[in-house]
GROMACS .gro file of N, CA and C in nm:
model
  546
    1ILE      N    1   1.420  -1.204  -0.783
    1ILE     CA    2   1.382  -1.285  -0.899
    1ILE      C    3   1.231  -1.298  -0.907
    2ASN      N    4   1.166  -1.321  -0.791
    2ASN     CA    5   1.020  -1.332  -0.790
    2ASN      C    6   0.953  -1.204  -0.837
    3ILE      N    7   1.005  -1.091  -0.793
    3ILE     CA    8   0.948  -0.961  -0.831
    3ILE      C    9   0.959  -0.941  -0.981
    4ILE      N   10   1.076  -0.967  -1.037
    4ILE     CA   11   1.097  -0.950  -1.181
    4ILE      C   12   1.008  -1.045  -1.260
    5THR      N   13   0.997  -1.168  -1.214
    5THR     CA   14   0.911  -1.266  -1.280
    5THR      C   15   0.766  -1.219  -1.280
    6ARG      N   16   0.720  -1.167  -1.167
    6ARG     CA   17   0.581  -1.118  -1.156
    6ARG      C   18   0.559  -0.998  -1.248
    7LEU      N   19   0.653  -0.904  -1.249
    7LEU     CA   20   0.638  -0.788  -1.337
    7LEU      C   21   0.639  -0.830  -1.483
    8HIS      N   22   0.723  -0.926  -1.514
    8HIS     CA   23   0.730  -0.977  -1.651
    8HIS      C   24   0.598  -1.040  -1.692
    9SER      N   25   0.538  -1.119  -1.604
    9SER     CA   26   0.409  -1.182  -1.636
    9SER      C   27   0.298  -1.078  -1.644
   10MET      N   28   0.307  -0.971  -1.563
   10MET     CA   29   0.208  -0.863  -1.573
   10MET      C   30   0.218  -0.797  -1.710
   11ALA      N   31   0.340  -0.776  -1.756
   11ALA     CA   32   0.361  -0.712  -1.886
   11ALA      C   33   0.303  -0.797  -1.998
   12ARG      N   34   0.307  -0.930  -1.981
   12ARG     CA   35   0.252  -1.021  -2.081
   12ARG      C   36   0.105  -1.047  -2.058
   13ASP      N   37   0.046  -0.987  -1.952
   13ASP     CA   38  -0.096  -1.000  -1.919
   13ASP      C   39  -0.135  -1.145  -1.893
   14GLU      N   40  -0.049  -1.217  -1.821
   14GLU     CA   41  -0.079  -1.354  -1.786
   14GLU      C   42  -0.176  -1.357  -1.668
   15LYS      N   43  -0.249  -1.468  -1.656
   15LYS     CA   44  -0.342  -1.486  -1.544
   15LYS      C   45  -0.262  -1.495  -1.414
   16GLN      N   46  -0.313  -1.429  -1.312
   16GLN     CA   47  -0.248  -1.433  -1.182
   16GLN      C   48  -0.289  -1.558  -1.107
   17GLN      N   49  -0.203  -1.601  -1.019
   17GLN     CA   50  -0.233  -1.711  -0.930
   17GLN      C   51  -0.263  -1.653  -0.792
   18LEU      N   52  -0.388  -1.615  -0.771
   18LEU     CA   53  -0.426  -1.556  -0.644
   18LEU      C   54  -0.446  -1.667  -0.541
   19GLN      N   55  -0.412  -1.636  -0.417
   19GLN     CA   56  -0.429  -1.732  -0.311
   19GLN      C   57  -0.476  -1.664  -0.184
   20GLN      N   58  -0.541  -1.741  -0.100
   20GLN     CA   59  -0.586  -1.690   0.029
   20GLN      C   60  -0.463  -1.664   0.115
   21TYR      N   61  -0.456  -1.544   0.171
   21TYR     CA   62  -0.335  -1.507   0.245
   21TYR      C   63  -0.369  -1.409   0.356
   22GLU      N   64  -0.293  -1.416   0.463
   22GLU     CA   65  -0.308  -1.325   0.577
   22GLU      C   66  -0.231  -1.197   0.547
   23ILE      N   67  -0.301  -1.085   0.547
   23ILE     CA   68  -0.241  -0.956   0.511
   23ILE      C   69  -0.132  -0.913   0.610
   24LYS      N   70  -0.146  -0.951   0.737
   24LYS     CA   71  -0.045  -0.914   0.838
   24LYS      C   72   0.090  -0.978   0.806
   25THR      N   73   0.088  -1.099   0.753
   25THR     CA   74   0.211  -1.168   0.714
   25THR      C   75   0.283  -1.091   0.603
   26VAL      N   76   0.205  -1.038   0.509
   26VAL     CA   77   0.263  -0.961   0.398
   26VAL      C   78   0.322  -0.830   0.449
   27VAL      N   79   0.253  -0.764   0.541
   27VAL     CA   80   0.304  -0.638   0.600
   27VAL      C   81   0.435  -0.664   0.672
   28ASN      N   82   0.440  -0.769   0.753
   28ASN     CA   83   0.563  -0.802   0.826
   28ASN      C   84   0.679  -0.833   0.732
   29SER      N   85   0.650  -0.902   0.623
   29SER     CA   86   0.754  -0.932   0.524
   29SER      C   87   0.805  -0.804   0.457
   30ALA      N   88   0.715  -0.712   0.426
   30ALA     CA   89   0.756  -0.584   0.366
   30ALA      C   90   0.843  -0.504   0.462
   31LEU      N   91   0.805  -0.502   0.590
   31LEU     CA   92   0.885  -0.430   0.689
   31LEU      C   93   1.023  -0.494   0.706
   32LEU      N   94   1.029  -0.624   0.702
   32LEU     CA   95   1.157  -0.694   0.711
   32LEU      C   96   1.247  -0.659   0.592
   33THR      N   97   1.187  -0.649   0.474
   33THR     CA   98   1.263  -0.612   0.354
   33THR      C   99   1.322  -0.472   0.366
   34LEU      N  100   1.247  -0.381   0.430
   34LEU     CA  101   1.291  -0.242   0.442
   34LEU      C  102   1.373  -0.216   0.568
   35ASN      N  103   1.406  -0.319   0.641
   35ASN     CA  104   1.475  -0.306   0.768
   35ASN      C  105   1.607  -0.228   0.758
   36ASP      N  106   1.674  -0.230   0.645
   36ASP     CA  107   1.803  -0.161   0.629
   36ASP      C  108   1.789  -0.015   0.587
   37ASP      N  109   1.667   0.031   0.559
   37ASP     CA  110   1.647   0.169   0.518
   37ASP      C  111   1.684   0.261   0.635
   38LYS      N  112   1.762   0.366   0.606
   38LYS     CA  113   1.807   0.459   0.711
   38LYS      C  114   1.691   0.529   0.780
   39THR      N  115   1.586   0.563   0.704
   39THR     CA  116   1.471   0.630   0.763
   39THR      C  117   1.400   0.536   0.860
   40PHE      N  118   1.410   0.408   0.834
   40PHE     CA  119   1.348   0.308   0.919
   40PHE      C  120   1.398   0.324   1.063
   41ASP      N  121   1.524   0.363   1.076
   41ASP     CA  122   1.583   0.381   1.209
   41ASP      C  123   1.534   0.508   1.279
   42THR      N  124   1.494   0.609   1.202
   42THR     CA  125   1.455   0.736   1.262
   42THR      C  126   1.304   0.754   1.274
   43ALA      N  127   1.227   0.688   1.191
   43ALA     CA  128   1.081   0.702   1.195
   43ALA      C  129   1.021   0.605   1.295
   44ILE      N  130   0.920   0.650   1.364
   44ILE     CA  131   0.843   0.563   1.452
   44ILE      C  132   0.740   0.493   1.365
   45ILE      N  133   0.743   0.362   1.365
   45ILE     CA  134   0.649   0.283   1.285
   45ILE      C  135   0.558   0.207   1.381
   46LYS      N  136   0.428   0.231   1.365
   46LYS     CA  137   0.330   0.164   1.449
   46LYS      C  138   0.242   0.075   1.362
   47LEU      N  139   0.210  -0.043   1.415
   47LEU     CA  140   0.119  -0.136   1.347
   47LEU      C  141  -0.007  -0.150   1.431
   48SER      N  142  -0.121  -0.152   1.365
   48SER     CA  143  -0.248  -0.169   1.434
   48SER      C  144  -0.339  -0.257   1.348
   49PHE      N  145  -0.373  -0.373   1.401
   49PHE     CA  146  -0.463  -0.464   1.331
   49PHE      C  147  -0.588  -0.484   1.417
   50GLU      N  148  -0.701  -0.444   1.362
   50GLU     CA  149  -0.828  -0.449   1.433
   50GLU      C  150  -0.867  -0.592   1.472
   51ARG      N  151  -0.837  -0.687   1.384
   51ARG     CA  152  -0.872  -0.826   1.407
   51ARG      C  153  -0.747  -0.913   1.394
   52SER      N  154  -0.756  -1.032   1.452
   52SER     CA  155  -0.643  -1.124   1.441
   52SER      C  156  -0.639  -1.193   1.305
   53GLN      N  157  -0.753  -1.203   1.237
   53GLN     CA  158  -0.757  -1.267   1.106
   53GLN      C  159  -0.797  -1.165   1.000
   54ASN      N  160  -0.712  -1.153   0.897
   54ASN     CA  161  -0.730  -1.055   0.789
   54ASN      C  162  -0.702  -1.123   0.656
   55LEU      N  163  -0.786  -1.219   0.617
   55LEU     CA  164  -0.763  -1.299   0.498
   55LEU      C  165  -0.816  -1.231   0.373
   56VAL      N  166  -0.734  -1.232   0.267
   56VAL     CA  167  -0.771  -1.176   0.138
   56VAL      C  168  -0.718  -1.269   0.028
   57MET      N  169  -0.774  -1.256  -0.094
   57MET     CA  170  -0.726  -1.331  -0.211
   57MET      C  171  -0.628  -1.242  -0.287
   58ILE      N  172  -0.501  -1.280  -0.285
   58ILE     CA  173  -0.397  -1.195  -0.343
   58ILE      C  174  -0.284  -1.280  -0.400
   59ASP      N  175  -0.193  -1.215  -0.467
   59ASP     CA  176  -0.061  -1.268  -0.495
   59ASP      C  177   0.026  -1.201  -0.389
   60PRO      N  178   0.074  -1.276  -0.288
   60PRO     CA  179   0.145  -1.213  -0.177
   60PRO      C  180   0.270  -1.136  -0.217
   61ILE      N  181   0.340  -1.180  -0.321
   61ILE     CA  182   0.461  -1.109  -0.365
   61ILE      C  183   0.424  -0.973  -0.424
   62GLN      N  184   0.317  -0.970  -0.502
   62GLN     CA  185   0.275  -0.843  -0.560
   62GLN      C  186   0.223  -0.748  -0.453
   63LEU      N  187   0.145  -0.799  -0.357
   63LEU     CA  188   0.097  -0.712  -0.251
   63LEU      C  189   0.213  -0.660  -0.167
   64GLU      N  190   0.313  -0.744  -0.144
   64GLU     CA  191   0.430  -0.699  -0.070
   64GLU      C  192   0.498  -0.584  -0.144
   65GLN      N  193   0.506  -0.592  -0.276
   65GLN     CA  194   0.567  -0.484  -0.354
   65GLN      C  195   0.487  -0.355  -0.340
   66VAL      N  196   0.355  -0.365  -0.338
   66VAL     CA  197   0.271  -0.246  -0.320
   66VAL      C  198   0.299  -0.184  -0.183
   67ILE      N  199   0.302  -0.268  -0.080
   67ILE     CA  200   0.325  -0.217   0.056
   67ILE      C  201   0.464  -0.157   0.068
   68ILE      N  202   0.564  -0.221   0.008
   68ILE     CA  203   0.700  -0.165   0.009
   68ILE      C  204   0.700  -0.029  -0.059
   69ASN      N  205   0.630  -0.016  -0.171
   69ASN     CA  206   0.624   0.111  -0.241
   69ASN      C  207   0.559   0.218  -0.154
   70LEU      N  208   0.448   0.185  -0.090
   70LEU     CA  209   0.379   0.282  -0.004
   70LEU      C  210   0.464   0.320   0.117
   71LEU      N  211   0.532   0.222   0.177
   71LEU     CA  212   0.620   0.251   0.290
   71LEU      C  213   0.740   0.336   0.249
   72THR      N  214   0.798   0.305   0.135
   72THR     CA  215   0.912   0.383   0.085
   72THR      C  216   0.871   0.528   0.061
   73ASN      N  217   0.752   0.547   0.002
   73ASN     CA  218   0.702   0.683  -0.019
   73ASN      C  219   0.677   0.752   0.115
   74ALA      N  220   0.624   0.677   0.212
   74ALA     CA  221   0.601   0.734   0.346
   74ALA      C  222   0.733   0.773   0.411
   75PHE      N  223   0.836   0.688   0.398
   75PHE     CA  224   0.968   0.720   0.453
   75PHE      C  225   1.019   0.850   0.391
   76ASP      N  226   1.004   0.864   0.259
   76ASP     CA  227   1.047   0.986   0.191
   76ASP      C  228   0.970   1.108   0.242
   77ALA      N  229   0.840   1.091   0.269
   77ALA     CA  230   0.756   1.202   0.313
   77ALA      C  231   0.792   1.250   0.454
   78VAL      N  232   0.843   1.160   0.539
   78VAL     CA  233   0.870   1.199   0.678
   78VAL      C  234   1.017   1.226   0.707
   79LYS      N  235   1.104   1.211   0.608
   79LYS     CA  236   1.247   1.223   0.636
   79LYS      C  237   1.288   1.357   0.693
   80ASP      N  238   1.217   1.465   0.660
   80ASP     CA  239   1.249   1.597   0.713
   80ASP      C  240   1.149   1.642   0.820
   81SER      N  241   1.062   1.553   0.860
   81SER     CA  242   0.960   1.585   0.960
   81SER      C  243   1.022   1.590   1.100
   82PRO      N  244   0.979   1.684   1.185
   82PRO     CA  245   1.034   1.690   1.320
   82PRO      C  246   0.999   1.565   1.403
   83LYS      N  247   0.885   1.505   1.376
   83LYS     CA  248   0.844   1.382   1.445
   83LYS      C  249   0.802   1.280   1.339
   84PRO      N  250   0.901   1.216   1.273
   84PRO     CA  251   0.867   1.121   1.166
   84PRO      C  252   0.795   0.998   1.219
   85ALA      N  253   0.673   0.977   1.171
   85ALA     CA  254   0.594   0.863   1.215
   85ALA      C  255   0.517   0.805   1.097
   86ILE      N  256   0.505   0.673   1.099
   86ILE     CA  257   0.428   0.600   0.999
   86ILE      C  258   0.338   0.503   1.073
   87LEU      N  259   0.211   0.503   1.036
   87LEU     CA  260   0.114   0.412   1.095
   87LEU      C  261   0.063   0.320   0.986
   88VAL      N  262   0.073   0.190   1.010
   88VAL     CA  263   0.014   0.090   0.922
   88VAL      C  264  -0.099   0.027   1.003
   89ARG      N  265  -0.222   0.049   0.956
   89ARG     CA  266  -0.335  -0.004   1.031
   89ARG      C  267  -0.430  -0.078   0.939
   90CYS      N  268  -0.493  -0.179   0.995
   90CYS     CA  269  -0.584  -0.263   0.920
   90CYS      C  270  -0.718  -0.266   0.992
   91ILE      N  271  -0.823  -0.230   0.918
   91ILE     CA  272  -0.958  -0.234   0.973
   91ILE      C  273  -1.048  -0.311   0.878
   92HIS      N  274  -1.163  -0.348   0.927
   92HIS     CA  275  -1.261  -0.418   0.844
   92HIS      C  276  -1.383  -0.330   0.827
   93SER      N  277  -1.435  -0.325   0.705
   93SER     CA  278  -1.551  -0.245   0.673
   93SER      C  279  -1.643  -0.327   0.584
   94LYS      N  280  -1.756  -0.369   0.638
   94LYS     CA  281  -1.850  -0.455   0.566
   94LYS      C  282  -1.777  -0.578   0.513
   95ASP      N  283  -1.765  -0.591   0.383
   95ASP     CA  284  -1.702  -0.709   0.322
   95ASP      C  285  -1.557  -0.687   0.282
   96TYR      N  286  -1.496  -0.580   0.334
   96TYR     CA  287  -1.362  -0.545   0.291
   96TYR      C  288  -1.262  -0.537   0.407
   97VAL      N  289  -1.138  -0.564   0.372
   97VAL     CA  290  -1.025  -0.539   0.461
   97VAL      C  291  -0.959  -0.413   0.406
   98GLN      N  292  -0.937  -0.315   0.493
   98GLN     CA  293  -0.874  -0.191   0.451
   98GLN      C  294  -0.741  -0.177   0.523
   99LEU      N  295  -0.634  -0.169   0.445
   99LEU     CA  296  -0.501  -0.150   0.499
   99LEU      C  297  -0.457  -0.007   0.468
  100TYR      N  298  -0.428   0.069   0.573
  100TYR     CA  299  -0.385   0.208   0.558
  100TYR      C  300  -0.237   0.221   0.586
  101VAL      N  301  -0.168   0.300   0.504
  101VAL     CA  302  -0.030   0.340   0.530
  101VAL      C  303  -0.035   0.492   0.540
  102GLU      N  304  -0.015   0.543   0.663
  102GLU     CA  305  -0.029   0.686   0.690
  102GLU      C  306   0.103   0.742   0.741
  103ASP      N  307   0.134   0.864   0.700
  103ASP     CA  308   0.260   0.925   0.743
  103ASP      C  309   0.236   1.061   0.805
  104SER      N  310   0.338   1.111   0.875
  104SER     CA  311   0.331   1.242   0.940
  104SER      C  312   0.398   1.350   0.856
  105GLY      N  313   0.405   1.327   0.726
  105GLY     CA  314   0.467   1.425   0.636
  105GLY      C  315   0.375   1.544   0.611
  106SER      N  316   0.398   1.613   0.503
  106SER     CA  317   0.322   1.735   0.473
  106SER      C  318   0.193   1.709   0.397
  107GLY      N  319   0.165   1.586   0.362
  107GLY     CA  320   0.043   1.555   0.289
  107GLY      C  321   0.059   1.572   0.139
  108ILE      N  322  -0.050   1.554   0.069
  108ILE     CA  323  -0.050   1.562  -0.077
  108ILE      C  324  -0.143   1.673  -0.120
  109ASP      N  325  -0.091   1.764  -0.202
  109ASP     CA  326  -0.172   1.872  -0.256
  109ASP      C  327  -0.293   1.812  -0.329
  110LYS      N  328  -0.410   1.870  -0.307
  110LYS     CA  329  -0.534   1.817  -0.366
  110LYS      C  330  -0.525   1.806  -0.519
  111ALA      N  331  -0.464   1.903  -0.584
  111ALA     CA  332  -0.450   1.899  -0.730
  111ALA      C  333  -0.363   1.782  -0.774
  112LEU      N  334  -0.262   1.749  -0.693
  112LEU     CA  335  -0.174   1.637  -0.727
  112LEU      C  336  -0.239   1.502  -0.700
  113SER      N  337  -0.329   1.496  -0.603
  113SER     CA  338  -0.390   1.368  -0.567
  113SER      C  339  -0.473   1.309  -0.681
  114GLU      N  340  -0.517   1.394  -0.774
  114GLU     CA  341  -0.592   1.346  -0.889
  114GLU      C  342  -0.501   1.282  -0.994
  115LYS      N  343  -0.372   1.312  -0.992
  115LYS     CA  344  -0.277   1.262  -1.091
  115LYS      C  345  -0.183   1.155  -1.034
  116ILE      N  346  -0.186   1.134  -0.905
  116ILE     CA  347  -0.083   1.058  -0.836
  116ILE      C  348  -0.070   0.912  -0.885
  117PHE      N  349  -0.178   0.855  -0.937
  117PHE     CA  350  -0.173   0.716  -0.984
  117PHE      C  351  -0.148   0.706  -1.135
  118ASP      N  352  -0.125   0.821  -1.201
  118ASP     CA  353  -0.095   0.821  -1.344
  118ASP      C  354   0.048   0.773  -1.368
  119PRO      N  355   0.070   0.696  -1.476
  119PRO     CA  356   0.207   0.652  -1.507
  119PRO      C  357   0.298   0.772  -1.532
  120PHE      N  358   0.421   0.762  -1.484
  120PHE     CA  359   0.528   0.861  -1.502
  120PHE      C  360   0.504   0.992  -1.428
  121PHE      N  361   0.404   0.997  -1.339
  121PHE     CA  362   0.384   1.115  -1.258
  121PHE      C  363   0.465   1.102  -1.130
  122SER      N  364   0.541   1.205  -1.096
  122SER     CA  365   0.622   1.202  -0.976
  122SER      C  366   0.635   1.343  -0.918
  123THR      N  367   0.641   1.350  -0.786
  123THR     CA  368   0.666   1.478  -0.719
  123THR      C  369   0.812   1.489  -0.680
  124LYS      N  370   0.889   1.384  -0.705
  124LYS     CA  371   1.030   1.384  -0.668
  124LYS      C  372   1.113   1.450  -0.778
  125LYS      N  373   1.235   1.487  -0.741
  125LYS     CA  374   1.326   1.550  -0.836
  125LYS      C  375   1.353   1.458  -0.954
  126ARG      N  376   1.378   1.521  -1.066
  126ARG     CA  377   1.408   1.447  -1.189
  126ARG      C  378   1.528   1.354  -1.164
  127GLY      N  379   1.516   1.230  -1.207
  127GLY     CA  380   1.623   1.133  -1.192
  127GLY      C  381   1.613   1.050  -1.065
  128GLN      N  382   1.524   1.089  -0.970
  128GLN     CA  383   1.512   1.011  -0.847
  128GLN      C  384   1.426   0.887  -0.865
  129ASN      N  385   1.329   0.894  -0.956
  129ASN     CA  386   1.247   0.777  -0.987
  129ASN      C  387   1.176   0.799  -1.120
  130LEU      N  388   1.107   0.696  -1.165
  130LEU     CA  389   1.038   0.704  -1.294
  130LEU      C  390   0.892   0.746  -1.281
  131GLY      N  391   0.838   0.746  -1.161
  131GLY     CA  392   0.697   0.780  -1.143
  131GLY      C  393   0.605   0.666  -1.181
  132LEU      N  394   0.651   0.543  -1.164
  132LEU     CA  395   0.569   0.427  -1.199
  132LEU      C  396   0.518   0.350  -1.077
  133GLY      N  397   0.575   0.373  -0.962
  133GLY     CA  398   0.543   0.293  -0.843
  133GLY      C  399   0.396   0.293  -0.807
  134LEU      N  400   0.336   0.411  -0.798
  134LEU     CA  401   0.195   0.417  -0.760
  134LEU      C  402   0.103   0.370  -0.871
  135SER      N  403   0.142   0.393  -0.995
  135SER     CA  404   0.062   0.345  -1.108
  135SER      C  405   0.060   0.192  -1.111
  136ILE      N  406   0.175   0.131  -1.094
  136ILE     CA  407   0.183  -0.015  -1.090
  136ILE      C  408   0.108  -0.068  -0.968
  137SER      N  409   0.125  -0.003  -0.854
  137SER     CA  410   0.056  -0.045  -0.732
  137SER      C  411  -0.096  -0.039  -0.750
  138TYR      N  412  -0.144   0.068  -0.811
  138TYR     CA  413  -0.287   0.085  -0.836
  138TYR      C  414  -0.340  -0.033  -0.920
  139ASN      N  415  -0.267  -0.067  -1.025
  139ASN     CA  416  -0.311  -0.175  -1.114
  139ASN      C  417  -0.303  -0.312  -1.047
  140ILE      N  418  -0.203  -0.333  -0.962
  140ILE     CA  419  -0.194  -0.459  -0.889
  140ILE      C  420  -0.315  -0.475  -0.799
  141ILE      N  421  -0.348  -0.373  -0.722
  141ILE     CA  422  -0.462  -0.381  -0.630
  141ILE      C  423  -0.591  -0.399  -0.709
  142LYS      N  424  -0.603  -0.330  -0.820
  142LYS     CA  425  -0.721  -0.345  -0.905
  142LYS      C  426  -0.734  -0.489  -0.955
  143SER      N  427  -0.622  -0.554  -0.986
  143SER     CA  428  -0.625  -0.693  -1.033
  143SER      C  429  -0.669  -0.791  -0.924
  144PHE      N  430  -0.666  -0.747  -0.798
  144PHE     CA  431  -0.715  -0.828  -0.686
  144PHE      C  432  -0.861  -0.796  -0.654
  145ALA      N  433  -0.930  -0.724  -0.743
  145ALA     CA  434  -1.068  -0.677  -0.723
  145ALA      C  435  -1.074  -0.576  -0.608
  146GLY      N  436  -0.965  -0.502  -0.591
  146GLY     CA  437  -0.958  -0.404  -0.484
  146GLY      C  438  -0.946  -0.263  -0.536
  147LYS      N  439  -0.916  -0.173  -0.443
  147LYS     CA  440  -0.905  -0.031  -0.476
  147LYS      C  441  -0.792   0.030  -0.395
  148LEU      N  442  -0.713   0.116  -0.459
  148LEU     CA  443  -0.608   0.193  -0.393
  148LEU      C  444  -0.644   0.340  -0.403
  149SER      N  445  -0.648   0.408  -0.289
  149SER     CA  446  -0.684   0.550  -0.289
  149SER      C  447  -0.594   0.626  -0.192
  150VAL      N  448  -0.602   0.759  -0.201
  150VAL     CA  449  -0.520   0.844  -0.114
  150VAL      C  450  -0.603   0.963  -0.066
  151THR      N  451  -0.582   0.999   0.059
  151THR     CA  452  -0.638   1.120   0.118
  151THR      C  453  -0.532   1.177   0.210
  152ASN      N  454  -0.559   1.293   0.267
  152ASN     CA  455  -0.472   1.349   0.368
  152ASN      C  456  -0.532   1.323   0.505
  153THR      N  457  -0.446   1.294   0.602
  153THR     CA  458  -0.493   1.279   0.739
  153THR      C  459  -0.508   1.418   0.798
  154GLU      N  460  -0.588   1.429   0.901
  154GLU     CA  461  -0.608   1.560   0.963
  154GLU      C  462  -0.592   1.547   1.113
  155ASN      N  463  -0.538   1.652   1.173
  155ASN     CA  464  -0.528   1.653   1.319
  155ASN      C  465  -0.651   1.720   1.378
  156ASN      N  466  -0.651   1.745   1.506
  156ASN     CA  467  -0.767   1.803   1.573
  156ASN      C  468  -0.799   1.945   1.526
  157HIS      N  469  -0.706   2.012   1.463
  157HIS     CA  470  -0.727   2.149   1.417
  157HIS      C  471  -0.766   2.153   1.270
  158GLN      N  472  -0.799   2.037   1.213
  158GLN     CA  473  -0.843   2.024   1.073
  158GLN      C  474  -0.737   2.073   0.974
  159GLN      N  475  -0.612   2.058   1.007
  159GLN     CA  476  -0.504   2.093   0.916
  159GLN      C  477  -0.441   1.965   0.864
  160SER      N  478  -0.400   1.965   0.739
  160SER     CA  479  -0.339   1.847   0.680
  160SER      C  480  -0.211   1.812   0.755
  161THR      N  481  -0.195   1.686   0.788
  161THR     CA  482  -0.074   1.644   0.860
  161THR      C  483  -0.005   1.526   0.796
  162GLY      N  484  -0.048   1.481   0.683
  162GLY     CA  485   0.019   1.370   0.620
  162GLY      C  486  -0.069   1.301   0.519
  163ALA      N  487  -0.010   1.205   0.448
  163ALA     CA  488  -0.084   1.128   0.348
  163ALA      C  489  -0.134   0.998   0.409
  164SER      N  490  -0.248   0.952   0.359
  164SER     CA  491  -0.306   0.826   0.401
  164SER      C  492  -0.345   0.748   0.277
  165PHE      N  493  -0.270   0.642   0.249
  165PHE     CA  494  -0.302   0.554   0.137
  165PHE      C  495  -0.383   0.437   0.190
  166CYS      N  496  -0.490   0.402   0.119
  166CYS     CA  497  -0.577   0.293   0.161
  166CYS      C  498  -0.583   0.185   0.053
  167ILE      N  499  -0.549   0.063   0.093
  167ILE     CA  500  -0.566  -0.055   0.008
  167ILE      C  501  -0.693  -0.123   0.057
  168GLN      N  502  -0.793  -0.132  -0.029
  168GLN     CA  503  -0.919  -0.196   0.007
  168GLN      C  504  -0.932  -0.324  -0.074
  169LEU      N  505  -0.944  -0.437  -0.002
  169LEU     CA  506  -0.953  -0.569  -0.066
  169LEU      C  507  -1.072  -0.646  -0.010
  170PRO      N  508  -1.138  -0.725  -0.097
  170PRO     CA  509  -1.247  -0.809  -0.046
  170PRO      C  510  -1.192  -0.907   0.058
  171GLN      N  511  -1.260  -0.916   0.173
  171GLN     CA  512  -1.215  -1.009   0.276
  171GLN      C  513  -1.271  -1.148   0.250
  172ILE      N  514  -1.203  -1.245   0.304
  172ILE     CA  515  -1.246  -1.383   0.292
  172ILE      C  516  -1.305  -1.424   0.426
  173THR      N  517  -1.422  -1.482   0.420
  173THR     CA  518  -1.484  -1.535   0.542
  173THR      C  519  -1.515  -1.682   0.517
  174THR      N  520  -1.495  -1.763   0.616
  174THR     CA  521  -1.517  -1.909   0.610
  174THR      C  522  -1.460  -1.973   0.484
  175GLY      N  523  -1.339  -1.931   0.447
  175GLY     CA  524  -1.268  -1.995   0.337
  175GLY      C  525  -1.310  -1.949   0.199
  176LYS      N  526  -1.404  -1.856   0.188
  176LYS     CA  527  -1.449  -1.810   0.056
  176LYS      C  528  -1.445  -1.658   0.051
  177SER      N  529  -1.417  -1.606  -0.066
  177SER     CA  530  -1.418  -1.461  -0.085
  177SER      C  531  -1.562  -1.414  -0.088
  178THR      N  532  -1.587  -1.295  -0.035
  178THR     CA  533  -1.723  -1.241  -0.035
  178THR      C  534  -1.754  -1.168  -0.165
  179HIS      N  535  -1.656  -1.153  -0.253
  179HIS     CA  536  -1.677  -1.086  -0.380
  179HIS      C  537  -1.613  -1.165  -0.494
  180SER      N  538  -1.668  -1.149  -0.611
  180SER     CA  539  -1.613  -1.214  -0.730
  180SER      C  540  -1.479  -1.151  -0.765
  181LEU      N  541  -1.385  -1.230  -0.814
  181LEU     CA  542  -1.253  -1.179  -0.851
  181LEU      C  543  -1.238  -1.172  -1.003
  182SER      N  544  -1.347  -1.169  -1.077
  182SER     CA  545  -1.338  -1.166  -1.222
  182SER      C  546  -1.305  -1.029  -1.274
   0.00000   0.00000   0.00000
C-alpha cells in the first residue's frame, strides 16, 4: 500500500516528505523483503559498510524500492553465473554517501549503458517486464538530490565481470545535510 501510494503521489508530482534516515536500515529492509526470492538462496550476498553511520535525507520507502529493483536486477544477472555473488557496499566520498550494488554477472554492454535509465528500455525478454524499474529508480534518486549511475566491475585481468550500480546521496553530518535538496 505504501509503495502504491508513493508511486501515485509521484505521478501527481506531489512534494516528498524527506527525512533523515540510516541507509543501512533501508538496505536491511530491502533484503528482508527479498528473502523469499529463489536466487537469494543460491547467490552469495555480502554487505560492507565503511562507517557505522550513513545518514541521508530520503523517503525510506522509495529508497527501499530502488534498492529492491537493483537487487532484483542483480539476482537476474547472476542466476546463470557459476559463482553467483552480489556485493552491497557503502562508502563515503567527500560530502556523499555512495551505495553500490554489484553483481558477478556478465556486465552491461557499453552501448546499452547509455540507454539503461530510459523509460521502457529493457534487456529482458518481451513480457518479462515493462522496462520502467531503472527509469523510476533514476528519478527517485534524482529527487533526493542524488545520482544513480552504472559501470562494469573489472577483475585483475581487466575483463568485465559484472554490473556496478551506484546510488550517490548527499550525506548528513551533525544533523544537517551538506547539500541543498531543492
